[in-house]
JSON list of C-alpha atoms in Angstrom, two decimals:
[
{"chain": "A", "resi": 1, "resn": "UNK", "atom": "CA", "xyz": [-44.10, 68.36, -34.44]},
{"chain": "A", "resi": 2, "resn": "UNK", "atom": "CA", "xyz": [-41.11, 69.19, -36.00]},
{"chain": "A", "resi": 3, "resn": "UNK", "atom": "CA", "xyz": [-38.63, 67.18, -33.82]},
{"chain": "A", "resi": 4, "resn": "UNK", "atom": "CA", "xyz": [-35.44, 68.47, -32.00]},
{"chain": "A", "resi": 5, "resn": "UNK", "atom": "CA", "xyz": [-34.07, 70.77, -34.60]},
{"chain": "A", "resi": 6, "resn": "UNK", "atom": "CA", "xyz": [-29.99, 71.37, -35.02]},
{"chain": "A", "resi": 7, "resn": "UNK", "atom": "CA", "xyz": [-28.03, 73.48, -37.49]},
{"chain": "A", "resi": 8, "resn": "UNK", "atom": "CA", "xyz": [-25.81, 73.48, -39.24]},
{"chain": "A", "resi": 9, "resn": "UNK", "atom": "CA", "xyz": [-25.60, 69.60, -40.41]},
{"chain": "A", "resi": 10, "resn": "UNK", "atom": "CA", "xyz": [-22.30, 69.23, -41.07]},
{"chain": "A", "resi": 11, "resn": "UNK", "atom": "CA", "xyz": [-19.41, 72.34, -40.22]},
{"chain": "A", "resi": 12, "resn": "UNK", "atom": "CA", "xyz": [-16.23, 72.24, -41.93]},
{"chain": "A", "resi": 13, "resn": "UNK", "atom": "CA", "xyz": [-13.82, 74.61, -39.92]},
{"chain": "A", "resi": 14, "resn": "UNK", "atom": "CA", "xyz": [-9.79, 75.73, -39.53]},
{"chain": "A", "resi": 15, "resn": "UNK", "atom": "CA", "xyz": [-7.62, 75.09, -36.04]},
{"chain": "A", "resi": 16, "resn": "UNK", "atom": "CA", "xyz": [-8.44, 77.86, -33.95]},
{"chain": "A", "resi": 17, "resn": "UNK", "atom": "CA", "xyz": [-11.65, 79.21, -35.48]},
{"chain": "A", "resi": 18, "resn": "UNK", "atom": "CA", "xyz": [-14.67, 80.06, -33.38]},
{"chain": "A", "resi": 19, "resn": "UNK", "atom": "CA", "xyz": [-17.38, 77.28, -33.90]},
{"chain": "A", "resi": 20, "resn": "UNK", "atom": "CA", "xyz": [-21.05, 77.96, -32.77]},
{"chain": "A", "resi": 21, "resn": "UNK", "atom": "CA", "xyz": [-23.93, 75.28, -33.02]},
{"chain": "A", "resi": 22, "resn": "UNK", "atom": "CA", "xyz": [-27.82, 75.43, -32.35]},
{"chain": "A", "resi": 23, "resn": "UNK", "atom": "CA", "xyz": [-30.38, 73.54, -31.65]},
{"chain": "A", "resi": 24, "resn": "UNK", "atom": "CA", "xyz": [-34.44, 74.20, -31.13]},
{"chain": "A", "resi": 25, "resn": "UNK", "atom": "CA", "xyz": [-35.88, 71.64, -28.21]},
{"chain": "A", "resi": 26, "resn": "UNK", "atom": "CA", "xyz": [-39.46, 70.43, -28.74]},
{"chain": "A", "resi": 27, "resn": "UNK", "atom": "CA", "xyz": [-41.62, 72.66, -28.17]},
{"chain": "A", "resi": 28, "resn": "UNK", "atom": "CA", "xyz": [-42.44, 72.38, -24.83]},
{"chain": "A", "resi": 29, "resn": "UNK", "atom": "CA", "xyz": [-39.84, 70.48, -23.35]},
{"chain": "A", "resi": 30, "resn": "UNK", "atom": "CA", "xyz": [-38.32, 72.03, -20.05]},
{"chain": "A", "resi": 31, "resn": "UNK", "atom": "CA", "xyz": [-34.95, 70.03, -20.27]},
{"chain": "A", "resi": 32, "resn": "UNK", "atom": "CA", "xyz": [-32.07, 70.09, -23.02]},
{"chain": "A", "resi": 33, "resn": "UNK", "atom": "CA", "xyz": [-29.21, 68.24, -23.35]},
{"chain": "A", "resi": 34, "resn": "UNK", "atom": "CA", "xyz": [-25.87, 68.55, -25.06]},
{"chain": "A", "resi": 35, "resn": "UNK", "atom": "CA", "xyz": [-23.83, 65.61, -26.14]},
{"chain": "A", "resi": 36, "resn": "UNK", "atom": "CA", "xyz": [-20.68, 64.34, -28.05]},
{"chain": "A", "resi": 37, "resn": "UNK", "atom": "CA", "xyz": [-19.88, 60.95, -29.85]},
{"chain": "A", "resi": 38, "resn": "UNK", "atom": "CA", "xyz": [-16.78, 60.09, -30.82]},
{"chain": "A", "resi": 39, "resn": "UNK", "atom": "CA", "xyz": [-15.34, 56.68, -32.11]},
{"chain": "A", "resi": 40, "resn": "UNK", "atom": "CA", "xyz": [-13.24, 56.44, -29.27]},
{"chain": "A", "resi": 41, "resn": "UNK", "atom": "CA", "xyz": [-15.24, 58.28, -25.97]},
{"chain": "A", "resi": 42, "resn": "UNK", "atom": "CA", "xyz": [-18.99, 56.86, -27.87]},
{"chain": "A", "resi": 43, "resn": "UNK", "atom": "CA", "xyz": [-21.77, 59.28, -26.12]},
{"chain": "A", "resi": 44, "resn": "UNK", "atom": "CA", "xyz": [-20.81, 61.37, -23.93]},
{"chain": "A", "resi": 45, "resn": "UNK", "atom": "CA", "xyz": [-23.20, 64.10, -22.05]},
{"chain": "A", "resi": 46, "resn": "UNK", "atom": "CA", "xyz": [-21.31, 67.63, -22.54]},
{"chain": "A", "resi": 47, "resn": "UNK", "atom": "CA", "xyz": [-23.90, 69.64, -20.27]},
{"chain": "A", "resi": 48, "resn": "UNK", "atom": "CA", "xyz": [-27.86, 70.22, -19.74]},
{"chain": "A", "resi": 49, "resn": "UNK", "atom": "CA", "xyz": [-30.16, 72.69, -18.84]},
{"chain": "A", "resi": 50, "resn": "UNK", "atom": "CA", "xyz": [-33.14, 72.57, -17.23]},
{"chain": "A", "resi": 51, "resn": "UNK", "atom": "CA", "xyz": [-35.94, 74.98, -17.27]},
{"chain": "A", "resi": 52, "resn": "UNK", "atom": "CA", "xyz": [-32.79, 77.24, -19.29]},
{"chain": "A", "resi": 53, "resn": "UNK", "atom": "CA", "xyz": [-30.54, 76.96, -15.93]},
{"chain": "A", "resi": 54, "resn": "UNK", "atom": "CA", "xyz": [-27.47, 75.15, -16.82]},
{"chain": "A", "resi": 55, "resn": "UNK", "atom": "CA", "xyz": [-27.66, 72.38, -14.17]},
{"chain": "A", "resi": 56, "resn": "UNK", "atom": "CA", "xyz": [-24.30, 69.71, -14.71]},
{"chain": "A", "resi": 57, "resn": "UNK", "atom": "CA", "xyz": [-21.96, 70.94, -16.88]},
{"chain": "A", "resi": 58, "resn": "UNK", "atom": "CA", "xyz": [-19.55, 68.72, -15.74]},
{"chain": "A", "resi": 59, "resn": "UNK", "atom": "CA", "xyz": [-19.34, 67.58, -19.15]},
{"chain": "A", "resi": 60, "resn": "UNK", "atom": "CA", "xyz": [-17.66, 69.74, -20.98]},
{"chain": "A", "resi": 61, "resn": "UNK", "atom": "CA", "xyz": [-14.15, 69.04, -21.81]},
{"chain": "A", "resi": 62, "resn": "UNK", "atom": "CA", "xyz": [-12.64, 72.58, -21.64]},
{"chain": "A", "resi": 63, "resn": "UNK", "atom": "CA", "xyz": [-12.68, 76.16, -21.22]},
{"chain": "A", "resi": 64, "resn": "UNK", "atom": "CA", "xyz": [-13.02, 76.30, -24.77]},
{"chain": "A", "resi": 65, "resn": "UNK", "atom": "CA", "xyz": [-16.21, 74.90, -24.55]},
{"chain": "A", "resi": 66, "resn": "UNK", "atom": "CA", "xyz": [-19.44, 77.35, -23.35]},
{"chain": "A", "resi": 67, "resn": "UNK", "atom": "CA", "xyz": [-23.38, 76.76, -24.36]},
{"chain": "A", "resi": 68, "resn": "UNK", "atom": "CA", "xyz": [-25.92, 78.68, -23.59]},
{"chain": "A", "resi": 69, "resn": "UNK", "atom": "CA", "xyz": [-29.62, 78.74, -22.96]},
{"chain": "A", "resi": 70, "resn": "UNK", "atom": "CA", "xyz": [-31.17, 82.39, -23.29]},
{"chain": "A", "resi": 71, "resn": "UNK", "atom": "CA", "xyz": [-34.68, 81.36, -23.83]},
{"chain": "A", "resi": 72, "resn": "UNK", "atom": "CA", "xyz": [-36.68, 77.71, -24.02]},
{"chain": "A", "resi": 73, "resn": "UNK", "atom": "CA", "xyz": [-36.53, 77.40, -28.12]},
{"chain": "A", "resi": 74, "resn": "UNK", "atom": "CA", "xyz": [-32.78, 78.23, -28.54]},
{"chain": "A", "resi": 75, "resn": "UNK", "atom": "CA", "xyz": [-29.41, 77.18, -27.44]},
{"chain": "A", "resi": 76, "resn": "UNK", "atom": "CA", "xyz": [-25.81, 77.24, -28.45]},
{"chain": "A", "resi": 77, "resn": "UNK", "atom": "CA", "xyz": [-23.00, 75.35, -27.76]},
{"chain": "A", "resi": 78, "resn": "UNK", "atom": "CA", "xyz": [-19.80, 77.22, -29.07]},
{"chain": "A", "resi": 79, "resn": "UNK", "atom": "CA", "xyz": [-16.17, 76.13, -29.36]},
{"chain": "A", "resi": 80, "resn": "UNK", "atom": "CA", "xyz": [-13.32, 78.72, -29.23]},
{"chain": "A", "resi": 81, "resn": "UNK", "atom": "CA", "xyz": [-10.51, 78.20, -30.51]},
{"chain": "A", "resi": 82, "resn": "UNK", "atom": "CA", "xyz": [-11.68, 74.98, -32.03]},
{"chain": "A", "resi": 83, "resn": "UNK", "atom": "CA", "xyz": [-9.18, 72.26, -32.19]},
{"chain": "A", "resi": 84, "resn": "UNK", "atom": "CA", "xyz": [-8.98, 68.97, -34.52]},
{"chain": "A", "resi": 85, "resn": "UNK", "atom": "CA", "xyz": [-9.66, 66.60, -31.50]},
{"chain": "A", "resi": 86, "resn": "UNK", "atom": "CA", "xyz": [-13.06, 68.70, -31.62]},
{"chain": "A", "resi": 87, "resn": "UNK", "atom": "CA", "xyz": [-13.81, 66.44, -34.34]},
{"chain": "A", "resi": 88, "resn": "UNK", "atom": "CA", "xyz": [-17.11, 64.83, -33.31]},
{"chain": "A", "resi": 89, "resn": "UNK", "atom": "CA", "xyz": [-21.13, 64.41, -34.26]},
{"chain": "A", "resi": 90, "resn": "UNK", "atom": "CA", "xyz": [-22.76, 66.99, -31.67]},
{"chain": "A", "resi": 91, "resn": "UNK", "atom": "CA", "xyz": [-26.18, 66.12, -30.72]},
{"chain": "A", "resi": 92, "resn": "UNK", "atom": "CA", "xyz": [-28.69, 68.53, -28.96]},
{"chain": "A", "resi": 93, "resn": "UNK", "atom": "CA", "xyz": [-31.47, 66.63, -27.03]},
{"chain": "A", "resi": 94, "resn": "UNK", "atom": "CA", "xyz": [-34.86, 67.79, -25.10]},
{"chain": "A", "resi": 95, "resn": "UNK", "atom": "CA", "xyz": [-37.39, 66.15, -23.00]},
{"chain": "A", "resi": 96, "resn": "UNK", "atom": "CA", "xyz": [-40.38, 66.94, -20.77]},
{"chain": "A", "resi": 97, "resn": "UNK", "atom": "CA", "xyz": [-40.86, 66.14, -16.96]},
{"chain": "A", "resi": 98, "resn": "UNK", "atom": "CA", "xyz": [-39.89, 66.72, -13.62]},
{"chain": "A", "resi": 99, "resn": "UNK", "atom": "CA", "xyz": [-36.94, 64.72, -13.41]},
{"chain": "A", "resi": 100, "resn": "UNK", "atom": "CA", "xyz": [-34.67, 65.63, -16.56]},
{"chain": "A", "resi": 101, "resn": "UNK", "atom": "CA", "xyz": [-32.54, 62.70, -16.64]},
{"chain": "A", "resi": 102, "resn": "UNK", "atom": "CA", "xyz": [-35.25, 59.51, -16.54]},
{"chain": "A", "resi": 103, "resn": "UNK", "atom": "CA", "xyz": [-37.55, 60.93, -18.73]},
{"chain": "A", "resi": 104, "resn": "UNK", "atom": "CA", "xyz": [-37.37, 60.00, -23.05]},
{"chain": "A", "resi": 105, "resn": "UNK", "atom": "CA", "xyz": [-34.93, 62.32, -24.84]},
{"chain": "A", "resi": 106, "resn": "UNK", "atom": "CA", "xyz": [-36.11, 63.28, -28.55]},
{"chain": "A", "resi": 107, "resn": "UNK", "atom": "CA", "xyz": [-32.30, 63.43, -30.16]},
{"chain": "A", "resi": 108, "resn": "UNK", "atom": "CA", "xyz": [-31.84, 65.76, -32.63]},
{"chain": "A", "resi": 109, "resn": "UNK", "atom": "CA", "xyz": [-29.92, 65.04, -36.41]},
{"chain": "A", "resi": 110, "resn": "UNK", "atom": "CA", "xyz": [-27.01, 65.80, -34.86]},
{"chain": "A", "resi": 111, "resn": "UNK", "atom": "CA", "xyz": [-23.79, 68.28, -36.49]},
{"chain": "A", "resi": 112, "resn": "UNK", "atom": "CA", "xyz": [-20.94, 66.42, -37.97]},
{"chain": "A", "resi": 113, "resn": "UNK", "atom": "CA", "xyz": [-18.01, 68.93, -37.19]},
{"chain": "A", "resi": 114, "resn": "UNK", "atom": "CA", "xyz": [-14.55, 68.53, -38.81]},
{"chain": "A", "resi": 115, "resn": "UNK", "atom": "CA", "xyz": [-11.92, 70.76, -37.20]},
{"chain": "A", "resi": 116, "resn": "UNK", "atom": "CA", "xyz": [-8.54, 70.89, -40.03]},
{"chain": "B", "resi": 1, "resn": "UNK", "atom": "CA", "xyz": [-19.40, 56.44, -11.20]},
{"chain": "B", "resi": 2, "resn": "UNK", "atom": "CA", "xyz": [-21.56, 54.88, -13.16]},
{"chain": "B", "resi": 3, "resn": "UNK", "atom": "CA", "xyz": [-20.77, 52.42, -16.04]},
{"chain": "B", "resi": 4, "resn": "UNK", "atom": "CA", "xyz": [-22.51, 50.87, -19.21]},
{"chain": "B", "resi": 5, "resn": "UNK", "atom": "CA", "xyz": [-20.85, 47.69, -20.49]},
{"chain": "B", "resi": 6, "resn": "UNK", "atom": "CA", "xyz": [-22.14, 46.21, -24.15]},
{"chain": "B", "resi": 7, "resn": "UNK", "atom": "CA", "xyz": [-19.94, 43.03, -24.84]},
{"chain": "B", "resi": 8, "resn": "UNK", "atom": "CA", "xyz": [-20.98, 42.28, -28.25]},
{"chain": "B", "resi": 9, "resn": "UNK", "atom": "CA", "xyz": [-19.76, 45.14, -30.70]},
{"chain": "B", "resi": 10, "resn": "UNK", "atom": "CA", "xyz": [-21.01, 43.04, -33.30]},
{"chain": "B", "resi": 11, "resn": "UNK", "atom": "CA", "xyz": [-24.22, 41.19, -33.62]},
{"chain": "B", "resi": 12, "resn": "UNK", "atom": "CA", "xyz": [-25.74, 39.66, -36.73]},
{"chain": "B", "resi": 13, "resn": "UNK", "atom": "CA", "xyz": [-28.80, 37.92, -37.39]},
{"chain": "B", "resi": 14, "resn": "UNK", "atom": "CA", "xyz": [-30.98, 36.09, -39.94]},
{"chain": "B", "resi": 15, "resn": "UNK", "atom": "CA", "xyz": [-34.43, 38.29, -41.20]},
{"chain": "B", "resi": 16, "resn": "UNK", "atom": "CA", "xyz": [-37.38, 37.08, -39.15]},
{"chain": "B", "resi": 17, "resn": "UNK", "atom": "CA", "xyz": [-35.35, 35.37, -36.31]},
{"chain": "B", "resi": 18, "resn": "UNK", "atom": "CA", "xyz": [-34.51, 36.70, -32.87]},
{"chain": "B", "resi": 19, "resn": "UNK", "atom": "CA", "xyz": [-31.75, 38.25, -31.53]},
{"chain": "B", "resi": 20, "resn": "UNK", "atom": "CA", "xyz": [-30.81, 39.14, -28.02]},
{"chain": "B", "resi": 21, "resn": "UNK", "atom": "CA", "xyz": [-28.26, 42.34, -27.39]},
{"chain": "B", "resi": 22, "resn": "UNK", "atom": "CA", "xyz": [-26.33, 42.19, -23.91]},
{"chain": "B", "resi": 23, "resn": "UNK", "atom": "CA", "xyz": [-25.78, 45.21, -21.70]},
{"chain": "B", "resi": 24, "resn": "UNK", "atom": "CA", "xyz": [-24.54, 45.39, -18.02]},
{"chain": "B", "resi": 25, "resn": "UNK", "atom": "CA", "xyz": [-24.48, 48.33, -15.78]},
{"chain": "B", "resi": 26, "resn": "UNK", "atom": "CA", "xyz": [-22.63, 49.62, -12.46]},
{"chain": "B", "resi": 27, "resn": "UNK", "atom": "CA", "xyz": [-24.41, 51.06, -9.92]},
{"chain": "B", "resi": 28, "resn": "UNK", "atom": "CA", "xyz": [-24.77, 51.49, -6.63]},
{"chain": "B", "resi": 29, "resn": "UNK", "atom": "CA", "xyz": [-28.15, 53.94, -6.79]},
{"chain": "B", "resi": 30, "resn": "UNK", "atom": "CA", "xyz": [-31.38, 52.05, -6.01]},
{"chain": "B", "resi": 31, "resn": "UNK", "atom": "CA", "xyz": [-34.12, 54.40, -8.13]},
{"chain": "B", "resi": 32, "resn": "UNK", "atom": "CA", "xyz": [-32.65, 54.50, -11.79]},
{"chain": "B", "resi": 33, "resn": "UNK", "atom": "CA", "xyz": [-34.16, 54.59, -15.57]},
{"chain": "B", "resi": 34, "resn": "UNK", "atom": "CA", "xyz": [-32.33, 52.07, -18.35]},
{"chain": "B", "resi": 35, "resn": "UNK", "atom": "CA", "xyz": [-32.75, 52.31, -22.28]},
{"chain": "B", "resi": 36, "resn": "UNK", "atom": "CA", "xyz": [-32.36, 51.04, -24.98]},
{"chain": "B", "resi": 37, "resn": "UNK", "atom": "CA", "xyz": [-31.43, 53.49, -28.27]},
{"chain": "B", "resi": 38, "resn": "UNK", "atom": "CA", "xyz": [-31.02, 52.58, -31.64]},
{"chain": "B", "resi": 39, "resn": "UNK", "atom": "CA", "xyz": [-29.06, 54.45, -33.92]},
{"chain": "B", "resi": 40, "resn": "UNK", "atom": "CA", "xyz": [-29.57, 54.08, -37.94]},
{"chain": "B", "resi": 41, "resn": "UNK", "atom": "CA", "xyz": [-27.15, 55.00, -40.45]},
{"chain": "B", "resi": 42, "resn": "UNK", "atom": "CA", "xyz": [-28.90, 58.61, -40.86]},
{"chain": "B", "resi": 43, "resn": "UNK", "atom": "CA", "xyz": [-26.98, 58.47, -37.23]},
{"chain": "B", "resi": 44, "resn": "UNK", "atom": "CA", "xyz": [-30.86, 59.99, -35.63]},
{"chain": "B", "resi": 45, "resn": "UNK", "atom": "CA", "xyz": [-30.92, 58.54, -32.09]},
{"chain": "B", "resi": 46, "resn": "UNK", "atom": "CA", "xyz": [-33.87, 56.97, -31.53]},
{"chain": "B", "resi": 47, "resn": "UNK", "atom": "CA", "xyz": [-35.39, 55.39, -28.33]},
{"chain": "B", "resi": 48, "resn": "UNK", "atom": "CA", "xyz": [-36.51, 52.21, -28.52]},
{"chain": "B", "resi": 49, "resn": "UNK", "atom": "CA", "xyz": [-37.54, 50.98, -24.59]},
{"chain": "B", "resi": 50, "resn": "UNK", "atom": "CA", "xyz": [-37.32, 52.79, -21.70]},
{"chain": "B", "resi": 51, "resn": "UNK", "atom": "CA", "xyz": [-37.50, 50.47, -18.35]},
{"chain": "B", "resi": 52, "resn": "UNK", "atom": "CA", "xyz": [-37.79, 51.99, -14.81]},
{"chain": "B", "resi": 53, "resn": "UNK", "atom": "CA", "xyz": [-35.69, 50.18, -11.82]},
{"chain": "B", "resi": 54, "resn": "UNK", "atom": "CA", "xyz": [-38.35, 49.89, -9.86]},
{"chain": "B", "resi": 55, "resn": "UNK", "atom": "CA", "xyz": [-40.60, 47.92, -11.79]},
{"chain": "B", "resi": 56, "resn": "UNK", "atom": "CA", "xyz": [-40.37, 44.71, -11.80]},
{"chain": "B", "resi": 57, "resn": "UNK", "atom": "CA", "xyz": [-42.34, 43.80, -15.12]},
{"chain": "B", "resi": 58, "resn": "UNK", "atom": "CA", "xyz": [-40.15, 43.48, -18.06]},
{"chain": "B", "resi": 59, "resn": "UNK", "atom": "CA", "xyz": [-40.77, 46.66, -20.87]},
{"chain": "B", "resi": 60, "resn": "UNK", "atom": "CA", "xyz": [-42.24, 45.35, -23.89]},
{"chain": "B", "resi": 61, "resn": "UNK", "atom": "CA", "xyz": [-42.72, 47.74, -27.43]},
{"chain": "B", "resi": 62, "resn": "UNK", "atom": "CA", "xyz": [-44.25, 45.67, -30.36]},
{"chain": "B", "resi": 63, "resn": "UNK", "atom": "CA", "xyz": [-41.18, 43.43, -31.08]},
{"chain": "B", "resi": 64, "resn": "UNK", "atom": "CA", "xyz": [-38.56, 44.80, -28.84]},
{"chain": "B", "resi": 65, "resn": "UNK", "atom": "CA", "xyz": [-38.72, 43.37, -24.97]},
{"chain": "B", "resi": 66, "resn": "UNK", "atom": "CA", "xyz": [-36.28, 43.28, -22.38]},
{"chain": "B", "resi": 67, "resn": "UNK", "atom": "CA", "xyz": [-35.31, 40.83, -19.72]},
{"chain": "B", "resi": 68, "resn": "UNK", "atom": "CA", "xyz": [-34.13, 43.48, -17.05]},
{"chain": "B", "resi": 69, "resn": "UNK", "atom": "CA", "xyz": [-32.44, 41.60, -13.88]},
{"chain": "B", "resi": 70, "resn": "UNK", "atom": "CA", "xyz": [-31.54, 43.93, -11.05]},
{"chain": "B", "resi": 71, "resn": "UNK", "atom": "CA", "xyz": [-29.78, 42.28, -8.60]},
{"chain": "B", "resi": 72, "resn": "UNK", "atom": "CA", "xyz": [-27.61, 40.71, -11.54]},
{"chain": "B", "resi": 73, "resn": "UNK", "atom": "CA", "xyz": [-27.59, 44.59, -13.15]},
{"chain": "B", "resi": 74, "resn": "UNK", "atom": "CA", "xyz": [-28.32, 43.23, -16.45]},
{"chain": "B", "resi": 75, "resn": "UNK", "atom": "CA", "xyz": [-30.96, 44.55, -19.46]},
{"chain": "B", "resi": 76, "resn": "UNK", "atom": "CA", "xyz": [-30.70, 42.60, -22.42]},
{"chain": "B", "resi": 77, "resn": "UNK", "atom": "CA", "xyz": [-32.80, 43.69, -25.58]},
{"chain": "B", "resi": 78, "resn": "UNK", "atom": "CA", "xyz": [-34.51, 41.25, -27.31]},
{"chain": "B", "resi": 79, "resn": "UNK", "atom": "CA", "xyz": [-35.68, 41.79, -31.17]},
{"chain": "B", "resi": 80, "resn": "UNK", "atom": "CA", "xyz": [-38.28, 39.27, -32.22]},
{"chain": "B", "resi": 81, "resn": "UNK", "atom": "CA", "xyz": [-38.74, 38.90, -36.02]},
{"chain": "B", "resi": 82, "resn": "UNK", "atom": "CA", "xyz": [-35.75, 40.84, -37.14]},
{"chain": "B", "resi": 83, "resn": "UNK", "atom": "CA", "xyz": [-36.48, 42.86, -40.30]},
{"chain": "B", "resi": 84, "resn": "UNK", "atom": "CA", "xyz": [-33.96, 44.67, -42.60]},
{"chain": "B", "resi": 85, "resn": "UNK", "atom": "CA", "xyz": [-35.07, 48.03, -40.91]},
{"chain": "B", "resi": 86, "resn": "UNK", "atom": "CA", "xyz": [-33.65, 46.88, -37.17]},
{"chain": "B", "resi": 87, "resn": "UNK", "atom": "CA", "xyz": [-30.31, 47.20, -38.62]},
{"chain": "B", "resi": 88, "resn": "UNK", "atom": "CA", "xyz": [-28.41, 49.88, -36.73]},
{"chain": "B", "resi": 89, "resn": "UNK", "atom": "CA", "xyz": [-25.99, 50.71, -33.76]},
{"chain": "B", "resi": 90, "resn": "UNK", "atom": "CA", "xyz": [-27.75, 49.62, -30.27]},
{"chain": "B", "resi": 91, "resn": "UNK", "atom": "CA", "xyz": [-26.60, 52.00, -27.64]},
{"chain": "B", "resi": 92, "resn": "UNK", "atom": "CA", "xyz": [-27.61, 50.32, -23.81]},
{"chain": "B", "resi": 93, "resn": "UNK", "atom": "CA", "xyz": [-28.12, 53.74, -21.36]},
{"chain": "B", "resi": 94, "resn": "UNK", "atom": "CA", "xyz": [-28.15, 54.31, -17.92]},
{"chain": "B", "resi": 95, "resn": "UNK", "atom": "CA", "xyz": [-30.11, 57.26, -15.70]},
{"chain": "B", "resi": 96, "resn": "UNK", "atom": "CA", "xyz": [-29.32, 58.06, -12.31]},
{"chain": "B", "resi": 97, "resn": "UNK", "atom": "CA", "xyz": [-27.76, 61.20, -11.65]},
{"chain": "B", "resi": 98, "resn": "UNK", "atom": "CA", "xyz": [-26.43, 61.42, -15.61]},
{"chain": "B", "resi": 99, "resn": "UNK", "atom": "CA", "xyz": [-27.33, 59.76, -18.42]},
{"chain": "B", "resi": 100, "resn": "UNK", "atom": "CA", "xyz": [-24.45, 57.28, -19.52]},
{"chain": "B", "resi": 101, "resn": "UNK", "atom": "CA", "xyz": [-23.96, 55.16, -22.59]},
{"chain": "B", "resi": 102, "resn": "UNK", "atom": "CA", "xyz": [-22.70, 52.15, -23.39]},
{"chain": "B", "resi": 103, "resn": "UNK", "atom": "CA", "xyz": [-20.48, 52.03, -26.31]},
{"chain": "B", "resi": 104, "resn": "UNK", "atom": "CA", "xyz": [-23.26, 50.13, -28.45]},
{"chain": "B", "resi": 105, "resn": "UNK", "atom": "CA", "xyz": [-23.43, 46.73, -30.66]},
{"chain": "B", "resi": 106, "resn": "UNK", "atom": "CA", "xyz": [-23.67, 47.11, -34.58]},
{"chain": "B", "resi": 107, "resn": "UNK", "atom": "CA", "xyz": [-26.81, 44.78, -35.53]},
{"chain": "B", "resi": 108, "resn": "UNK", "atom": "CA", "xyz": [-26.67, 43.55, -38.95]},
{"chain": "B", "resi": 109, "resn": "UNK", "atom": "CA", "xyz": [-29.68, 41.61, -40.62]},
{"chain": "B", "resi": 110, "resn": "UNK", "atom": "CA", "xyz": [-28.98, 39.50, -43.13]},
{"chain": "B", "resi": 111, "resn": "UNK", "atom": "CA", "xyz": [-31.69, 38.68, -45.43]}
]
């Protein structure tokens, strides 16, 4: 099993680009979760899906913010215009069961993004 | 709204002795999931201990046990035997209706 899989590692981007990440669940897992961690917020859950249905997205800090979920191997959390405060490790999470939330999340690497 | 308190944002500890991390939670939900994560310098989360609210039996994994006390809303991790590889960022979490974090205690071994 190849584990939660996220690319790219580490983005490097200009105030006001677009930024797009990615992450591949565990195969077979029917939940996936978006997060952020910061030095000064720590973890903080940007949105999940479950089953590919965005269910709390309650998370995410702006407008500027979307992610998607157009099949179960694949999602994308993208950032337009980016801005420096963007500045964060993004981790992409899955896990199996009924009840998303209480079940074991498999974390993935995570993407260091630097917004200039 | 839930909340995940860790007091200690520093915790160190000799190789082979124990060490107990602190974590407190806010809640007023009755059927909730706690856990412990640790997080390496490679920054991978990793679960450690996962320990259901409605058990009362404390979660054991090899060395790492907690003392979970609900009515106090407290879940302390213990490490028994500390080895060089424990060192890492502890992150305490709480599930309910979203999975929150506590901001997480920096374990350092010393050998």
């Amino acid at each position: 099993d190849a584990g939660v899989i996220q690319s790219p590692r580490h983005e490097v981007t200009e105030m006001g680009q677009e930024v797009t990440l990615r992450c591949k669940p565990i195969s077979g897992h029917n939940s996936l979760f978006w997060y952020r961690q910061t030095m000064m917020r720590g973890l903080e859950l940007l949105i999940y899906f479950n089953n590919n249905v965005p269910i709390d997205d309650s998370g995410m800090p702006e407008d500027r913010f979307s992610a998607k979920m157009p099949n179960a191997s694949f999602s994308t959390l993208k950032i337009q215009p980016s801005e420096p405060r963007d500045s964060a490790v993004y981790f992409c999470a899955s896990s199996f069961g009924p009840r998303a939330l209480t079940h074991e999340q498999y974390f993935g690497p995570g993407t260091r993004l630097t917004v200039t | 709204a839930q909340t995940v308190t860790q007091s200690q944002p520093e915790m160190s500890v000799q190789e082979a002795e124990t060490v107990t991390l602190s974590c407190t939670y806010d809640t007023s939900e009755s059927d909730y999931y706690l856990f412990w994560y640790k997080q390496p310098p490679s920054r991978q989360m990793i679960l450690v201990i996962r320990q259901e609210a409605y058990k009362q039996q404390n979660a054991t994994e090899n060395r790492f046990s907690v003392n979970f006390q609900k009515a106090a809303k407290s879940f302390s991790l213990k490490i028994s035997d500390s080895q060089l590889g424990d060192a890492a960022m502890y992150f305490c979490a709480f599930s309910a209706q979203k999975l929150v974090f506590g901001q997480g205690t920096r374990l350092t071994i010393n050998p």
